[in-house]
Each structure stands twice: as C-alpha cells, then as structure tokens.
C-alpha cells in the first residue's frame, strides 16, 4: 500500500533545515523540542532513511535529507496554492516578487515555474534585489511582494521568521589565521557590520580578502580558500560549509526575514495566491 507524506511532517523538516537547529525550530513552530524530535523521527521512519545529522552545534542534512529537501519544498508550495481556494480560471495577470539572492539556489524558482504551468494566464517574475533596493521597488510598483531582511522594510512585515546568519568556509579552512581573511558582499550590505561587530567584540583582527556583489563570486572565493564569509542556511553551496562557532569564530546575530506587500496590491487574487505560496516556502 502506498504511503503518503504528511505535509505537517515535511514542514517541520523544512523549518529545522532552514534554522539549522531543532531547538530553534521548536521555538518557531510553538512546540516542545521532544515533540518536534519525535515528529522528525516519524518522517525518517516513513522515508526509511536518516534525514538529519544531529550534533551539539545543530543539525545538517544527510544525503537522503538533501534529496528530499527540494521535493518537500515543492509539495508545500503546491499545498499552499491549493489552500488559497482560488479556481484556476480566475488566476490571471502579473505578479513580481523581490527576493534576496540567497533564495535563488533553493527550490523557490522551481515552485514558481510549477505555479505558472498550473496557471498559464499568469505571468510571475522573480527579481533578485539587494536589501537596500527592496523598499524602492515596492514603493514604485516594480514588485508587489518581497522576501527580504526585515530591517530594510518601512513597515513591520506581514509575516517573518528568524534565521541564523552563519559563518561559511571551504572544508578544512583554518579559521585561526590572524588576521582573519573575510570574503564579504560589497556595500551596501548590513550583514558586513554584523560580522565586523561580532569579531571586534571577540577580539579578533580581520581583513577583507575579497568582496563582490555576486553570490556566485562569493561562493567561488570561499571555495578557493580566500577566507570565511557570512551566509544564510539557504545560500550554502557545494564546497561551502557552515563553520562552527568557536573561540575563533564568534556567534552572529540572527536575521529576521520578512514578507512585505505593496499596499496597492491588497485584494488582488493572484498576489494573494503567490503570498500564500511564499509563506509555505520561506
């Protein structure tokens, strides 16, 4: 007999992978840590493989977990769209969404492609924006929705989640090098100051070894061993791993990722459906 994947279990799995910690995820979901751990193990029992590697510093994906992740994201995206309760024939028009480049490597683009195939009369546009560009894009009508660092929003976000900002480096990179070489996004980038402040408080000396406005270039520089950088969990890439917090690398401040909407789009049926999908994916 076929076994169905419970969307609730998949959502728990996604939150854990995004936050990198079962305790963080339990807090975000409003559940106890033992209850969440039990549900994660239930999903692992259904799949027949361990999905998360558990350690004192948090959780990371196993090979089976990495394989399941894009399917889980797309299942939840389609579930959110279905729950919007809008007949396909009524979905038409254009909706532009601004996102951090950190989300372009997730299954979000594929979920938007699925949405477009289900609703051929719609035109969806994803725009990778710097956090500082988001407010202007919303005010001008360039985008109707934004998924970004909430610090750049003029008003409180409609929905938000706190995500850890992580140190990232090439495997076996020596983080005790003094001064610590940094691979940083070019200005304007709020996360630079968060990294500089944490290092200063920890008494670490640092230097900029490489900077760029491109996530692809940041990944390449880190893989080459030029230095450490700061990334969201969604922005990790092959050859770029999360570097554990230690005496060499101090803890970083969490980032509030918020969902914002252009006020003039309120009541728009298509924007409502896309907003529901984003809440499932973020």
PDB file of N, CA, C and O in Angstrom, residues 138-200:
ATOM      1  N   UNK A 138       9.223  48.258  -3.982  1.00  0.00           N
ATOM      2  CA  UNK A 138       7.833  48.147  -3.531  1.00  0.00           C
ATOM      3  C   UNK A 138       7.079  49.463  -3.740  1.00  0.00           C
ATOM      4  O   UNK A 138       5.959  49.487  -4.246  1.00  0.00           O
ATOM      5  N   UNK A 139       7.704  50.581  -3.367  1.00  0.00           N
ATOM      6  CA  UNK A 139       7.049  51.881  -3.469  1.00  0.00           C
ATOM      7  C   UNK A 139       6.747  52.265  -4.909  1.00  0.00           C
ATOM      8  O   UNK A 139       5.720  52.882  -5.197  1.00  0.00           O
ATOM      9  N   UNK A 140       7.639  51.877  -5.821  1.00  0.00           N
ATOM     10  CA  UNK A 140       7.468  52.250  -7.228  1.00  0.00           C
ATOM     11  C   UNK A 140       6.517  51.316  -7.972  1.00  0.00           C
ATOM     12  O   UNK A 140       6.119  51.616  -9.098  1.00  0.00           O
ATOM     13  N   UNK A 141       6.171  50.179  -7.361  1.00  0.00           N
ATOM     14  CA  UNK A 141       5.331  49.203  -8.044  1.00  0.00           C
ATOM     15  C   UNK A 141       6.114  48.231  -8.903  1.00  0.00           C
ATOM     16  O   UNK A 141       5.526  47.422  -9.620  1.00  0.00           O
ATOM     17  N   UNK A 142       7.451  48.305  -8.823  1.00  0.00           N
ATOM     18  CA  UNK A 142       8.280  47.359  -9.579  1.00  0.00           C
ATOM     19  C   UNK A 142       7.982  45.938  -9.143  1.00  0.00           C
ATOM     20  O   UNK A 142       8.003  45.008  -9.940  1.00  0.00           O
ATOM     21  N   UNK A 143       7.724  45.747  -7.836  1.00  0.00           N
ATOM     22  CA  UNK A 143       7.355  44.435  -7.290  1.00  0.00           C
ATOM     23  C   UNK A 143       6.122  44.603  -6.421  1.00  0.00           C
ATOM     24  O   UNK A 143       5.838  45.695  -5.906  1.00  0.00           O
ATOM     25  N   UNK A 144       5.375  43.509  -6.269  1.00  0.00           N
ATOM     26  CA  UNK A 144       4.201  43.527  -5.395  1.00  0.00           C
ATOM     27  C   UNK A 144       4.479  42.854  -4.052  1.00  0.00           C
ATOM     28  O   UNK A 144       3.830  43.142  -3.058  1.00  0.00           O
ATOM     29  N   UNK A 145       5.436  41.936  -4.036  1.00  0.00           N
ATOM     30  CA  UNK A 145       5.786  41.204  -2.821  1.00  0.00           C
ATOM     31  C   UNK A 145       7.305  41.176  -2.672  1.00  0.00           C
ATOM     32  O   UNK A 145       8.030  41.241  -3.673  1.00  0.00           O
ATOM     33  N   UNK A 146       7.759  41.058  -1.439  1.00  0.00           N
ATOM     34  CA  UNK A 146       9.197  40.977  -1.202  1.00  0.00           C
ATOM     35  C   UNK A 146       9.480  40.030  -0.046  1.00  0.00           C
ATOM     36  O   UNK A 146       8.759  40.014   0.957  1.00  0.00           O
ATOM     37  N   UNK A 147      10.521  39.235  -0.210  1.00  0.00           N
ATOM     38  CA  UNK A 147      11.017  38.346   0.840  1.00  0.00           C
ATOM     39  C   UNK A 147      12.447  38.787   1.109  1.00  0.00           C
ATOM     40  O   UNK A 147      13.340  38.555   0.285  1.00  0.00           O
ATOM     41  N   UNK A 148      12.660  39.473   2.231  1.00  0.00           N
ATOM     42  CA  UNK A 148      13.948  40.127   2.427  1.00  0.00           C
ATOM     43  C   UNK A 148      14.260  40.320   3.910  1.00  0.00           C
ATOM     44  O   UNK A 148      13.468  39.959   4.778  1.00  0.00           O
ATOM     45  N   UNK A 149      15.415  40.911   4.180  1.00  0.00           N
ATOM     46  CA  UNK A 149      15.805  41.291   5.528  1.00  0.00           C
ATOM     47  C   UNK A 149      14.813  42.349   6.014  1.00  0.00           C
ATOM     48  O   UNK A 149      14.661  43.412   5.417  1.00  0.00           O
ATOM     49  N   UNK A 150      14.115  42.044   7.109  1.00  0.00           N
ATOM     50  CA  UNK A 150      13.056  42.934   7.592  1.00  0.00           C
ATOM     51  C   UNK A 150      13.578  44.305   8.005  1.00  0.00           C
ATOM     52  O   UNK A 150      12.802  45.269   8.083  1.00  0.00           O
ATOM     53  N   UNK A 151      14.880  44.425   8.257  1.00  0.00           N
ATOM     54  CA  UNK A 151      15.453  45.703   8.656  1.00  0.00           C
ATOM     55  C   UNK A 151      15.310  46.759   7.559  1.00  0.00           C
ATOM     56  O   UNK A 151      15.357  47.959   7.830  1.00  0.00           O
ATOM     57  N   UNK A 152      15.147  46.324   6.311  1.00  0.00           N
ATOM     58  CA  UNK A 152      15.064  47.262   5.196  1.00  0.00           C
ATOM     59  C   UNK A 152      13.633  47.669   4.873  1.00  0.00           C
ATOM     60  O   UNK A 152      13.410  48.440   3.942  1.00  0.00           O
ATOM     61  N   UNK A 153      12.657  47.147   5.607  1.00  0.00           N
ATOM     62  CA  UNK A 153      11.261  47.447   5.313  1.00  0.00           C
ATOM     63  C   UNK A 153      10.786  48.682   6.079  1.00  0.00           C
ATOM     64  O   UNK A 153      11.177  48.904   7.224  1.00  0.00           O
ATOM     65  N   UNK A 154       9.944  49.462   5.433  1.00  0.00           N
ATOM     66  CA  UNK A 154       9.421  50.679   6.059  1.00  0.00           C
ATOM     67  C   UNK A 154       8.414  50.350   7.150  1.00  0.00           C
ATOM     68  O   UNK A 154       8.336  51.036   8.171  1.00  0.00           O
ATOM     69  N   UNK A 155       7.633  49.288   6.938  1.00  0.00           N
ATOM     70  CA  UNK A 155       6.613  48.874   7.902  1.00  0.00           C
ATOM     71  C   UNK A 155       6.933  47.466   8.403  1.00  0.00           C
ATOM     72  O   UNK A 155       7.671  46.728   7.748  1.00  0.00           O
ATOM     73  N   UNK A 156       6.361  47.074   9.551  1.00  0.00           N
ATOM     74  CA  UNK A 156       6.569  45.700  10.035  1.00  0.00           C
ATOM     75  C   UNK A 156       6.121  44.701   8.976  1.00  0.00           C
ATOM     76  O   UNK A 156       5.125  44.929   8.278  1.00  0.00           O
ATOM     77  N   UNK A 157       6.841  43.594   8.828  1.00  0.00           N
ATOM     78  CA  UNK A 157       6.459  42.605   7.809  1.00  0.00           C
ATOM     79  C   UNK A 157       5.127  41.949   8.130  1.00  0.00           C
ATOM     80  O   UNK A 157       4.706  41.885   9.291  1.00  0.00           O
ATOM     81  N   UNK A 158       4.459  41.453   7.090  1.00  0.00           N
ATOM     82  CA  UNK A 158       3.190  40.743   7.277  1.00  0.00           C
ATOM     83  C   UNK A 158       3.427  39.413   7.975  1.00  0.00           C
ATOM     84  O   UNK A 158       2.541  38.879   8.648  1.00  0.00           O
ATOM     85  N   UNK A 159       4.605  38.867   7.781  1.00  0.00           N
ATOM     86  CA  UNK A 159       4.985  37.576   8.357  1.00  0.00           C
ATOM     87  C   UNK A 159       6.503  37.537   8.371  1.00  0.00           C
ATOM     88  O   UNK A 159       7.164  38.118   7.511  1.00  0.00           O
ATOM     89  N   UNK A 160       7.081  36.902   9.368  1.00  0.00           N
ATOM     90  CA  UNK A 160       8.546  36.849   9.417  1.00  0.00           C
ATOM     91  C   UNK A 160       9.009  35.595  10.142  1.00  0.00           C
ATOM     92  O   UNK A 160       8.246  34.944  10.863  1.00  0.00           O
ATOM     93  N   UNK A 161      10.275  35.280   9.942  1.00  0.00           N
ATOM     94  CA  UNK A 161      10.910  34.171  10.628  1.00  0.00           C
ATOM     95  C   UNK A 161      12.355  34.566  10.894  1.00  0.00           C
ATOM     96  O   UNK A 161      12.977  35.259  10.077  1.00  0.00           O
ATOM     97  N   UNK A 162      12.871  34.184  12.044  1.00  0.00           N
ATOM     98  CA  UNK A 162      14.271  34.482  12.362  1.00  0.00           C
ATOM     99  C   UNK A 162      15.142  33.326  11.886  1.00  0.00           C
ATOM    100  O   UNK A 162      14.866  32.161  12.171  1.00  0.00           O
ATOM    101  N   UNK A 163      16.181  33.681  11.152  1.00  0.00           N
ATOM    102  CA  UNK A 163      17.066  32.695  10.534  1.00  0.00           C
ATOM    103  C   UNK A 163      18.493  32.982  10.980  1.00  0.00           C
ATOM    104  O   UNK A 163      18.908  34.147  11.038  1.00  0.00           O
ATOM    105  N   UNK A 164      19.269  31.953  11.313  1.00  0.00           N
ATOM    106  CA  UNK A 164      20.639  32.215  11.763  1.00  0.00           C
ATOM    107  C   UNK A 164      21.532  32.693  10.619  1.00  0.00           C
ATOM    108  O   UNK A 164      21.442  32.209   9.494  1.00  0.00           O
ATOM    109  N   UNK A 165      22.354  33.671  10.907  1.00  0.00           N
ATOM    110  CA  UNK A 165      23.420  34.074   9.995  1.00  0.00           C
ATOM    111  C   UNK A 165      24.638  33.237  10.362  1.00  0.00           C
ATOM    112  O   UNK A 165      25.064  33.237  11.521  1.00  0.00           O
ATOM    113  N   UNK A 166      25.174  32.500   9.405  1.00  0.00           N
ATOM    114  CA  UNK A 166      26.219  31.520   9.681  1.00  0.00           C
ATOM    115  C   UNK A 166      27.553  31.929   9.074  1.00  0.00           C
ATOM    116  O   UNK A 166      27.610  32.570   8.022  1.00  0.00           O
ATOM    117  N   UNK A 167      28.617  31.534   9.741  1.00  0.00           N
ATOM    118  CA  UNK A 167      29.939  31.606   9.123  1.00  0.00           C
ATOM    119  C   UNK A 167      30.038  30.475   8.113  1.00  0.00           C
ATOM    120  O   UNK A 167      29.582  29.361   8.379  1.00  0.00           O
ATOM    121  N   UNK A 168      30.629  30.732   6.975  1.00  0.00           N
ATOM    122  CA  UNK A 168      30.787  29.702   5.945  1.00  0.00           C
ATOM    123  C   UNK A 168      32.209  29.748   5.400  1.00  0.00           C
ATOM    124  O   UNK A 168      32.800  30.826   5.244  1.00  0.00           O
ATOM    125  N   UNK A 169      32.748  28.575   5.118  1.00  0.00           N
ATOM    126  CA  UNK A 169      34.131  28.486   4.644  1.00  0.00           C
ATOM    127  C   UNK A 169      34.299  27.220   3.822  1.00  0.00           C
ATOM    128  O   UNK A 169      33.409  26.361   3.774  1.00  0.00           O
ATOM    129  N   UNK A 170      35.445  27.110   3.170  1.00  0.00           N
ATOM    130  CA  UNK A 170      35.787  25.866   2.494  1.00  0.00           C
ATOM    131  C   UNK A 170      36.095  24.813   3.560  1.00  0.00           C
ATOM    132  O   UNK A 170      36.482  25.140   4.687  1.00  0.00           O
ATOM    133  N   UNK A 171      35.888  23.564   3.201  1.00  0.00           N
ATOM    134  CA  UNK A 171      36.195  22.489   4.144  1.00  0.00           C
ATOM    135  C   UNK A 171      37.663  22.564   4.547  1.00  0.00           C
ATOM    136  O   UNK A 171      38.543  22.833   3.729  1.00  0.00           O
ATOM    137  N   UNK A 172      37.915  22.362   5.841  1.00  0.00           N
ATOM    138  CA  UNK A 172      39.263  22.356   6.406  1.00  0.00           C
ATOM    139  C   UNK A 172      39.932  23.732   6.393  1.00  0.00           C
ATOM    140  O   UNK A 172      41.152  23.845   6.571  1.00  0.00           O
ATOM    141  N   UNK A 173      39.151  24.809   6.182  1.00  0.00           N
ATOM    142  CA  UNK A 173      39.739  26.147   6.256  1.00  0.00           C
ATOM    143  C   UNK A 173      40.159  26.442   7.692  1.00  0.00           C
ATOM    144  O   UNK A 173      39.442  26.127   8.647  1.00  0.00           O
ATOM    145  N   UNK A 174      41.319  27.041   7.876  1.00  0.00           N
ATOM    146  CA  UNK A 174      41.849  27.343   9.200  1.00  0.00           C
ATOM    147  C   UNK A 174      41.338  28.711   9.657  1.00  0.00           C
ATOM    148  O   UNK A 174      41.835  29.753   9.211  1.00  0.00           O
ATOM    149  N   UNK A 175      40.339  28.700  10.540  1.00  0.00           N
ATOM    150  CA  UNK A 175      39.734  29.954  10.992  1.00  0.00           C
ATOM    151  C   UNK A 175      40.536  30.632  12.094  1.00  0.00           C
ATOM    152  O   UNK A 175      40.124  31.687  12.603  1.00  0.00           O
ATOM    153  N   UNK A 176      41.681  30.064  12.463  1.00  0.00           N
ATOM    154  CA  UNK A 176      42.504  30.701  13.490  1.00  0.00           C
ATOM    155  C   UNK A 176      43.525  31.654  12.877  1.00  0.00           C
ATOM    156  O   UNK A 176      44.271  32.317  13.610  1.00  0.00           O
ATOM    157  N   UNK A 177      43.580  31.759  11.549  1.00  0.00           N
ATOM    158  CA  UNK A 177      44.509  32.669  10.879  1.00  0.00           C
ATOM    159  C   UNK A 177      44.303  34.086  11.416  1.00  0.00           C
ATOM    160  O   UNK A 177      43.174  34.545  11.591  1.00  0.00           O
ATOM    161  N   UNK A 178      45.400  34.778  11.674  1.00  0.00           N
ATOM    162  CA  UNK A 178      45.324  36.126  12.226  1.00  0.00           C
ATOM    163  C   UNK A 178      46.170  37.076  11.369  1.00  0.00           C
ATOM    164  O   UNK A 178      47.367  36.823  11.188  1.00  0.00           O
ATOM    165  N   UNK A 179      45.553  38.124  10.827  1.00  0.00           N
ATOM    166  CA  UNK A 179      44.144  38.488  10.923  1.00  0.00           C
ATOM    167  C   UNK A 179      43.278  37.559  10.071  1.00  0.00           C
ATOM    168  O   UNK A 179      43.746  36.999   9.079  1.00  0.00           O
ATOM    169  N   UNK A 180      42.015  37.433  10.459  1.00  0.00           N
ATOM    170  CA  UNK A 180      41.092  36.534   9.766  1.00  0.00           C
ATOM    171  C   UNK A 180      40.712  37.109   8.404  1.00  0.00           C
ATOM    172  O   UNK A 180      40.191  38.215   8.314  1.00  0.00           O
ATOM    173  N   UNK A 181      40.981  36.359   7.308  1.00  0.00           N
ATOM    174  CA  UNK A 181      40.599  36.861   5.984  1.00  0.00           C
ATOM    175  C   UNK A 181      39.093  36.692   5.755  1.00  0.00           C
ATOM    176  O   UNK A 181      38.540  35.623   5.993  1.00  0.00           O
ATOM    177  N   UNK A 182      38.447  37.750   5.311  1.00  0.00           N
ATOM    178  CA  UNK A 182      36.998  37.742   5.099  1.00  0.00           C
ATOM    179  C   UNK A 182      36.650  37.873   3.624  1.00  0.00           C
ATOM    180  O   UNK A 182      37.274  38.628   2.885  1.00  0.00           O
ATOM    181  N   UNK A 183      35.638  37.125   3.226  1.00  0.00           N
ATOM    182  CA  UNK A 183      35.036  37.244   1.897  1.00  0.00           C
ATOM    183  C   UNK A 183      33.672  37.884   2.119  1.00  0.00           C
ATOM    184  O   UNK A 183      32.794  37.274   2.727  1.00  0.00           O
ATOM    185  N   UNK A 184      33.495  39.111   1.647  1.00  0.00           N
ATOM    186  CA  UNK A 184      32.313  39.887   2.005  1.00  0.00           C
ATOM    187  C   UNK A 184      31.564  40.394   0.770  1.00  0.00           C
ATOM    188  O   UNK A 184      32.159  40.622  -0.282  1.00  0.00           O
ATOM    189  N   UNK A 185      30.258  40.564   0.949  1.00  0.00           N
ATOM    190  CA  UNK A 185      29.467  41.242  -0.068  1.00  0.00           C
ATOM    191  C   UNK A 185      29.824  42.723  -0.049  1.00  0.00           C
ATOM    192  O   UNK A 185      30.084  43.300   1.009  1.00  0.00           O
ATOM    193  N   UNK A 186      29.822  43.334  -1.220  1.00  0.00           N
ATOM    194  CA  UNK A 186      30.140  44.757  -1.327  1.00  0.00           C
ATOM    195  C   UNK A 186      29.071  45.597  -0.651  1.00  0.00           C
ATOM    196  O   UNK A 186      27.929  45.174  -0.489  1.00  0.00           O
ATOM    197  N   UNK A 187      29.431  46.810  -0.267  1.00  0.00           N
ATOM    198  CA  UNK A 187      28.458  47.755   0.262  1.00  0.00           C
ATOM    199  C   UNK A 187      27.427  48.107  -0.820  1.00  0.00           C
ATOM    200  O   UNK A 187      27.771  48.140  -2.000  1.00  0.00           O
ATOM    201  N   UNK A 188      26.164  48.388  -0.467  1.00  0.00           N
ATOM    202  CA  UNK A 188      25.632  48.342   0.894  1.00  0.00           C
ATOM    203  C   UNK A 188      25.237  46.925   1.293  1.00  0.00           C
ATOM    204  O   UNK A 188      24.542  46.237   0.545  1.00  0.00           O
ATOM    205  N   UNK A 189      25.712  46.459   2.440  1.00  0.00           N
ATOM    206  CA  UNK A 189      25.364  45.139   2.954  1.00  0.00           C
ATOM    207  C   UNK A 189      25.363  45.214   4.477  1.00  0.00           C
ATOM    208  O   UNK A 189      26.427  45.395   5.095  1.00  0.00           O
ATOM    209  N   UNK A 190      24.199  45.101   5.079  1.00  0.00           N
ATOM    210  CA  UNK A 190      24.062  45.233   6.532  1.00  0.00           C
ATOM    211  C   UNK A 190      24.796  44.133   7.268  1.00  0.00           C
ATOM    212  O   UNK A 190      25.296  44.334   8.390  1.00  0.00           O
ATOM    213  N   UNK A 191      24.904  42.956   6.641  1.00  0.00           N
ATOM    214  CA  UNK A 191      25.494  41.827   7.342  1.00  0.00           C
ATOM    215  C   UNK A 191      26.999  41.983   7.530  1.00  0.00           C
ATOM    216  O   UNK A 191      27.589  41.330   8.391  1.00  0.00           O
ATOM    217  N   UNK A 192      27.633  42.834   6.721  1.00  0.00           N
ATOM    218  CA  UNK A 192      29.059  43.118   6.931  1.00  0.00           C
ATOM    219  C   UNK A 192      29.280  43.666   8.342  1.00  0.00           C
ATOM    220  O   UNK A 192      30.161  43.206   9.072  1.00  0.00           O
ATOM    221  N   UNK A 193      28.478  44.665   8.703  1.00  0.00           N
ATOM    222  CA  UNK A 193      28.665  45.299  10.005  1.00  0.00           C
ATOM    223  C   UNK A 193      28.393  44.328  11.146  1.00  0.00           C
ATOM    224  O   UNK A 193      29.015  44.407  12.212  1.00  0.00           O
ATOM    225  N   UNK A 194      27.451  43.390  10.939  1.00  0.00           N
ATOM    226  CA  UNK A 194      27.177  42.385  11.966  1.00  0.00           C
ATOM    227  C   UNK A 194      28.400  41.492  12.173  1.00  0.00           C
ATOM    228  O   UNK A 194      28.746  41.148  13.316  1.00  0.00           O
ATOM    229  N   UNK A 195      29.052  41.116  11.080  1.00  0.00           N
ATOM    230  CA  UNK A 195      30.260  40.284  11.179  1.00  0.00           C
ATOM    231  C   UNK A 195      31.401  41.058  11.832  1.00  0.00           C
ATOM    232  O   UNK A 195      32.089  40.551  12.733  1.00  0.00           O
ATOM    233  N   UNK A 196      31.605  42.306  11.392  1.00  0.00           N
ATOM    234  CA  UNK A 196      32.683  43.117  11.952  1.00  0.00           C
ATOM    235  C   UNK A 196      32.489  43.329  13.451  1.00  0.00           C
ATOM    236  O   UNK A 196      33.437  43.246  14.234  1.00  0.00           O
ATOM    237  N   UNK A 197      31.245  43.604  13.840  1.00  0.00           N
ATOM    238  CA  UNK A 197      30.960  43.849  15.254  1.00  0.00           C
ATOM    239  C   UNK A 197      31.218  42.613  16.102  1.00  0.00           C
ATOM    240  O   UNK A 197      31.831  42.697  17.179  1.00  0.00           O
ATOM    241  N   UNK A 198      30.769  41.444  15.613  1.00  0.00           N
ATOM    242  CA  UNK A 198      30.973  40.206  16.371  1.00  0.00           C
ATOM    243  C   UNK A 198      32.460  39.898  16.527  1.00  0.00           C
ATOM    244  O   UNK A 198      32.908  39.480  17.606  1.00  0.00           O
ATOM    245  N   UNK A 199      33.228  40.113  15.477  1.00  0.00           N
ATOM    246  CA  UNK A 199      34.667  39.847  15.547  1.00  0.00           C
ATOM    247  C   UNK A 199      35.363  40.822  16.491  1.00  0.00           C
ATOM    248  O   UNK A 199      36.254  40.436  17.253  1.00  0.00           O
ATOM    249  N   UNK A 200      34.950  42.086  16.452  1.00  0.00           N
ATOM    250  CA  UNK A 200      35.560  43.086  17.333  1.00  0.00           C
ATOM    251  C   UNK A 200      35.295  42.765  18.800  1.00  0.00           C
ATOM    252  O   UNK A 200      36.191  42.854  19.636  1.00  0.00           O
TER     253      UNK A 200
END
